[in-house]
CSV table of N, CA and C in Angstrom, one decimal:
chain,number,residue,atom,x,y,z
A,1,ALA,N,98.8,112.2,40.6
A,1,ALA,CA,98.1,112.2,39.3
A,1,ALA,C,96.9,113.2,39.3
A,2,GLN,N,96.4,113.5,40.4
A,2,GLN,CA,95.3,114.5,40.5
A,2,GLN,C,95.7,115.9,40.6
A,3,LEU,N,97.0,116.1,41.1
A,3,LEU,CA,97.4,117.5,41.3
A,3,LEU,C,98.0,118.1,40.0
A,4,GLN,N,98.7,117.4,39.2
A,4,GLN,CA,99.3,118.0,38.0
A,4,GLN,C,98.2,118.7,37.1
A,5,PRO,N,97.1,118.0,36.8
A,5,PRO,CA,96.1,118.6,35.9
A,5,PRO,C,95.5,119.9,36.5
A,6,ARG,N,95.4,119.9,37.8
A,6,ARG,CA,94.8,121.1,38.5
A,6,ARG,C,95.8,122.3,38.5
A,7,LEU,N,97.1,122.0,38.7
A,7,LEU,CA,98.0,123.0,38.8
A,7,LEU,C,98.7,123.4,37.5
A,8,GLY,N,98.7,122.5,36.6
A,8,GLY,CA,99.5,122.7,35.3
A,8,GLY,C,100.9,122.2,35.5
A,9,GLN,N,101.5,121.7,34.4
A,9,GLN,CA,102.7,121.1,34.4
A,9,GLN,C,103.9,121.9,35.0
A,10,GLN,N,103.9,123.2,34.5
A,10,GLN,CA,105.0,124.1,35.0
A,10,GLN,C,104.9,124.3,36.5
A,11,THR,N,103.8,124.6,37.0
A,11,THR,CA,103.6,124.9,38.4
A,11,THR,C,103.9,123.6,39.2
A,12,PHE,N,103.4,122.5,38.7
A,12,PHE,CA,103.7,121.2,39.4
A,12,PHE,C,105.2,120.9,39.5
A,13,GLU,N,105.9,121.1,38.3
A,13,GLU,CA,107.3,120.8,38.3
A,13,GLU,C,108.1,121.7,39.1
A,14,MET,N,107.7,123.0,39.2
A,14,MET,CA,108.4,124.0,40.0
A,14,MET,C,108.3,123.8,41.5
A,15,TRP,N,107.0,123.5,42.0
A,15,TRP,CA,106.8,123.6,43.4
A,15,TRP,C,106.5,122.3,44.1
A,16,LEU,N,106.0,121.3,43.4
A,16,LEU,CA,105.7,120.0,44.0
A,16,LEU,C,106.7,118.9,43.7
A,17,ALA,N,107.2,118.8,42.4
A,17,ALA,CA,108.1,117.8,42.1
A,17,ALA,C,109.4,117.8,42.9
A,18,PRO,N,109.9,118.9,43.4
A,18,PRO,CA,111.1,118.9,44.2
A,18,PRO,C,110.9,118.3,45.6
A,19,LEU,N,109.7,118.2,46.0
A,19,LEU,CA,109.4,117.7,47.4
A,19,LEU,C,109.7,116.2,47.4
A,20,ARG,N,110.3,115.8,48.5
A,20,ARG,CA,110.6,114.3,48.7
A,20,ARG,C,109.9,113.8,50.0
A,21,VAL,N,109.4,112.6,49.9
A,21,VAL,CA,108.8,111.9,51.1
A,21,VAL,C,109.9,111.5,52.0
A,22,ILE,N,109.8,112.0,53.3
A,22,ILE,CA,110.8,111.5,54.3
A,22,ILE,C,110.2,110.6,55.3
A,23,ALA,N,108.9,110.6,55.5
A,23,ALA,CA,108.2,109.7,56.4
A,23,ALA,C,106.8,109.6,55.9
A,24,ARG,N,106.2,108.4,56.2
A,24,ARG,CA,104.8,108.1,55.8
A,24,ARG,C,104.2,107.2,56.9
A,25,ASP,N,103.0,107.6,57.3
A,25,ASP,CA,102.3,106.8,58.2
A,25,ASP,C,100.9,106.5,57.6
A,26,ASP,N,100.8,105.4,57.0
A,26,ASP,CA,99.5,105.0,56.3
A,26,ASP,C,98.4,104.7,57.2
A,27,GLN,N,98.7,104.2,58.4
A,27,GLN,CA,97.6,103.8,59.3
A,27,GLN,C,97.5,104.7,60.5
A,28,ALA,N,96.3,105.2,60.7
A,28,ALA,CA,96.0,106.1,61.9
A,28,ALA,C,96.0,105.2,63.1
A,29,GLN,N,96.7,105.7,64.1
A,29,GLN,CA,96.8,105.0,65.4
A,29,GLN,C,95.8,105.7,66.3
A,30,ALA,N,95.5,105.1,67.5
A,30,ALA,CA,94.6,105.7,68.4
A,30,ALA,C,95.1,107.1,68.8
A,31,GLY,N,94.3,108.1,68.5
A,31,GLY,CA,94.7,109.4,68.9
A,31,GLY,C,95.6,110.2,67.9
A,32,THR,N,96.0,109.5,66.8
A,32,THR,CA,96.9,110.2,65.8
A,32,THR,C,96.3,109.9,64.4
A,33,ALA,N,96.6,110.8,63.5
A,33,ALA,CA,96.1,110.7,62.2
A,33,ALA,C,97.2,110.1,61.3
A,34,ALA,N,96.7,109.5,60.2
A,34,ALA,CA,97.7,109.0,59.2
A,34,ALA,C,98.3,110.3,58.6
A,35,GLY,N,99.5,110.2,58.1
A,35,GLY,CA,100.1,111.4,57.6
A,35,GLY,C,101.3,111.2,56.7
A,36,LEU,N,101.8,112.3,56.2
A,36,LEU,CA,102.9,112.3,55.3
A,36,LEU,C,103.9,113.4,55.7
A,37,SER,N,105.2,113.2,55.8
A,37,SER,CA,106.2,114.2,56.0
A,37,SER,C,107.0,114.4,54.7
A,38,LEU,N,107.1,115.6,54.3
A,38,LEU,CA,107.8,115.9,53.1
A,38,LEU,C,109.0,116.8,53.4
A,39,ALA,N,110.0,116.7,52.5
A,39,ALA,CA,111.2,117.6,52.6
A,39,ALA,C,111.2,118.5,51.4
A,40,ALA,N,111.4,119.8,51.6
A,40,ALA,CA,111.6,120.8,50.6
A,40,ALA,C,113.1,121.1,50.4
A,41,PRO,N,113.5,121.5,49.2
A,41,PRO,CA,115.0,121.7,49.0
A,41,PRO,C,115.5,122.9,49.8
A,42,ASN,N,114.6,123.9,50.1
A,42,ASN,CA,115.1,125.0,50.9
A,42,ASN,C,113.9,125.7,51.6
A,43,ALA,N,114.1,126.6,52.5
A,43,ALA,CA,113.1,127.3,53.2
A,43,ALA,C,112.1,128.0,52.4
A,44,PHE,N,112.6,128.7,51.3
A,44,PHE,CA,111.7,129.4,50.4
A,44,PHE,C,110.7,128.5,49.8
A,45,SER,N,111.2,127.4,49.3
A,45,SER,CA,110.3,126.4,48.6
A,45,SER,C,109.3,125.8,49.6
A,46,ARG,N,109.7,125.5,50.9
A,46,ARG,CA,108.8,125.1,51.9
A,46,ARG,C,107.7,126.1,52.2
A,47,ASP,N,108.1,127.3,52.4
A,47,ASP,CA,107.2,128.4,52.8
A,47,ASP,C,106.2,128.7,51.6
A,48,TRP,N,106.7,128.6,50.4
A,48,TRP,CA,105.8,128.9,49.2
A,48,TRP,C,104.8,127.7,49.1
A,49,PHE,N,105.3,126.5,49.3
A,49,PHE,CA,104.3,125.4,49.2
A,49,PHE,C,103.3,125.5,50.3
A,50,LEU,N,103.7,125.8,51.5
A,50,LEU,CA,102.7,125.9,52.6
A,50,LEU,C,101.7,127.0,52.4
A,51,ALA,N,102.2,128.1,51.9
A,51,ALA,CA,101.3,129.2,51.7
A,51,ALA,C,100.3,129.0,50.5
A,52,HIS,N,100.8,128.4,49.4
A,52,HIS,CA,100.0,128.3,48.2
A,52,HIS,C,99.4,127.0,47.8
A,53,TYR,N,100.0,125.9,48.2
A,53,TYR,CA,99.6,124.6,47.7
A,53,TYR,C,99.2,123.6,48.8
A,54,GLN,N,99.6,123.8,50.0
A,54,GLN,CA,99.3,122.9,51.1
A,54,GLN,C,97.8,122.5,51.2
A,55,ASP,N,96.9,123.5,51.1
A,55,ASP,CA,95.5,123.2,51.2
A,55,ASP,C,95.0,122.3,50.1
A,56,LEU,N,95.4,122.6,48.9
A,56,LEU,CA,95.0,121.7,47.8
A,56,LEU,C,95.5,120.3,47.9
A,57,VAL,N,96.8,120.2,48.3
A,57,VAL,CA,97.4,118.9,48.4
A,57,VAL,C,96.7,118.1,49.5
A,58,LEU,N,96.4,118.7,50.7
A,58,LEU,CA,95.7,118.1,51.7
A,58,LEU,C,94.3,117.7,51.3
A,59,GLN,N,93.6,118.5,50.5
A,59,GLN,CA,92.3,118.2,50.0
A,59,GLN,C,92.3,116.9,49.2
A,60,VAL,N,93.3,116.8,48.3
A,60,VAL,CA,93.4,115.6,47.5
A,60,VAL,C,93.8,114.4,48.4
A,61,LEU,N,94.8,114.5,49.3
A,61,LEU,CA,95.2,113.4,50.1
A,61,LEU,C,94.0,112.9,51.0
A,62,ARG,N,93.3,113.9,51.5
A,62,ARG,CA,92.2,113.5,52.4
A,62,ARG,C,91.1,112.8,51.6
A,63,SER,N,90.9,113.2,50.4
A,63,SER,CA,89.9,112.5,49.6
A,63,SER,C,90.3,111.1,49.2
A,64,LEU,N,91.6,110.8,49.2
A,64,LEU,CA,92.1,109.5,48.8
A,64,LEU,C,92.3,108.6,50.1
A,65,ALA,N,92.6,109.2,51.2
A,65,ALA,CA,93.0,108.5,52.4
A,65,ALA,C,91.9,108.6,53.5
A,66,THR,N,92.1,109.6,54.4
A,66,THR,CA,91.2,109.7,55.5
A,66,THR,C,91.0,111.2,55.7
A,67,PRO,N,89.8,111.7,56.2
A,67,PRO,CA,89.6,113.1,56.4
A,67,PRO,C,90.5,113.8,57.3
A,68,ASN,N,91.2,113.1,58.2
A,68,ASN,CA,92.1,113.8,59.2
A,68,ASN,C,93.5,113.5,58.8
A,69,PHE,N,93.8,113.2,57.6
A,69,PHE,CA,95.2,113.0,57.1
A,69,PHE,C,96.0,114.2,57.3
A,70,SER,N,97.2,114.1,57.8
A,70,SER,CA,98.1,115.2,58.1
A,70,SER,C,99.3,115.3,57.1
A,71,LEU,N,99.8,116.5,57.1
A,71,LEU,CA,100.9,116.8,56.2
A,71,LEU,C,101.9,117.7,56.8
A,72,SER,N,103.2,117.4,56.8
A,72,SER,CA,104.2,118.3,57.3
A,72,SER,C,105.3,118.5,56.3
A,73,VAL,N,105.9,119.6,56.3
A,73,VAL,CA,107.0,119.9,55.3
A,73,VAL,C,108.1,120.5,56.1
A,74,GLU,N,109.3,120.0,55.9
A,74,GLU,CA,110.5,120.5,56.5
A,74,GLU,C,111.6,120.8,55.4
A,75,VAL,N,112.6,121.5,55.8
A,75,VAL,CA,113.7,121.8,54.8
A,75,VAL,C,114.6,120.6,54.8
A,76,LEU,N,114.9,120.1,53.6
A,76,LEU,CA,115.8,119.0,53.4
A,76,LEU,C,117.3,119.4,53.7
A,77,ASP,N,118.0,118.6,54.4
A,77,ASP,CA,119.4,118.8,54.6
A,77,ASP,C,120.1,117.5,54.2
A,78,GLU,N,121.4,117.5,54.2
A,78,GLU,CA,122.1,116.3,53.7
A,78,GLU,C,122.0,115.1,54.6
A,79,THR,N,121.5,115.3,55.9
A,79,THR,CA,121.4,114.2,56.8
A,79,THR,C,119.9,113.7,56.8
A,80,THR,N,119.0,114.3,56.1
A,80,THR,CA,117.6,113.8,56.1
A,80,THR,C,117.5,112.5,55.3
A,81,PRO,N,117.1,111.4,55.9
A,81,PRO,CA,116.9,110.2,55.1
A,81,PRO,C,115.7,110.3,54.2
A,82,LEU,N,115.8,109.8,53.0
A,82,LEU,CA,114.6,109.8,52.1
A,82,LEU,C,114.0,108.4,52.1
A,83,HIS,N,112.6,108.3,52.0
A,83,HIS,CA,111.9,107.1,52.0
A,83,HIS,C,111.2,106.9,50.7
């Protein structure tokens, strides 16, 4: 809800909406950070997201969760389970 107004609807729909959650760890364990793993539809989308939007998304997530919240993005394939 906080990202779409910042990015605009077209940018949000193009680069963030196609991402899918593949794993989520809401609770930080000893020595690890809470985090989110996302899947992008292809390598280009993943690389573009990482280069242009990862910092903003992390900023928002860290403001909502914990300062050391982590984020990873991989390329989605047919065997990747979605959560």
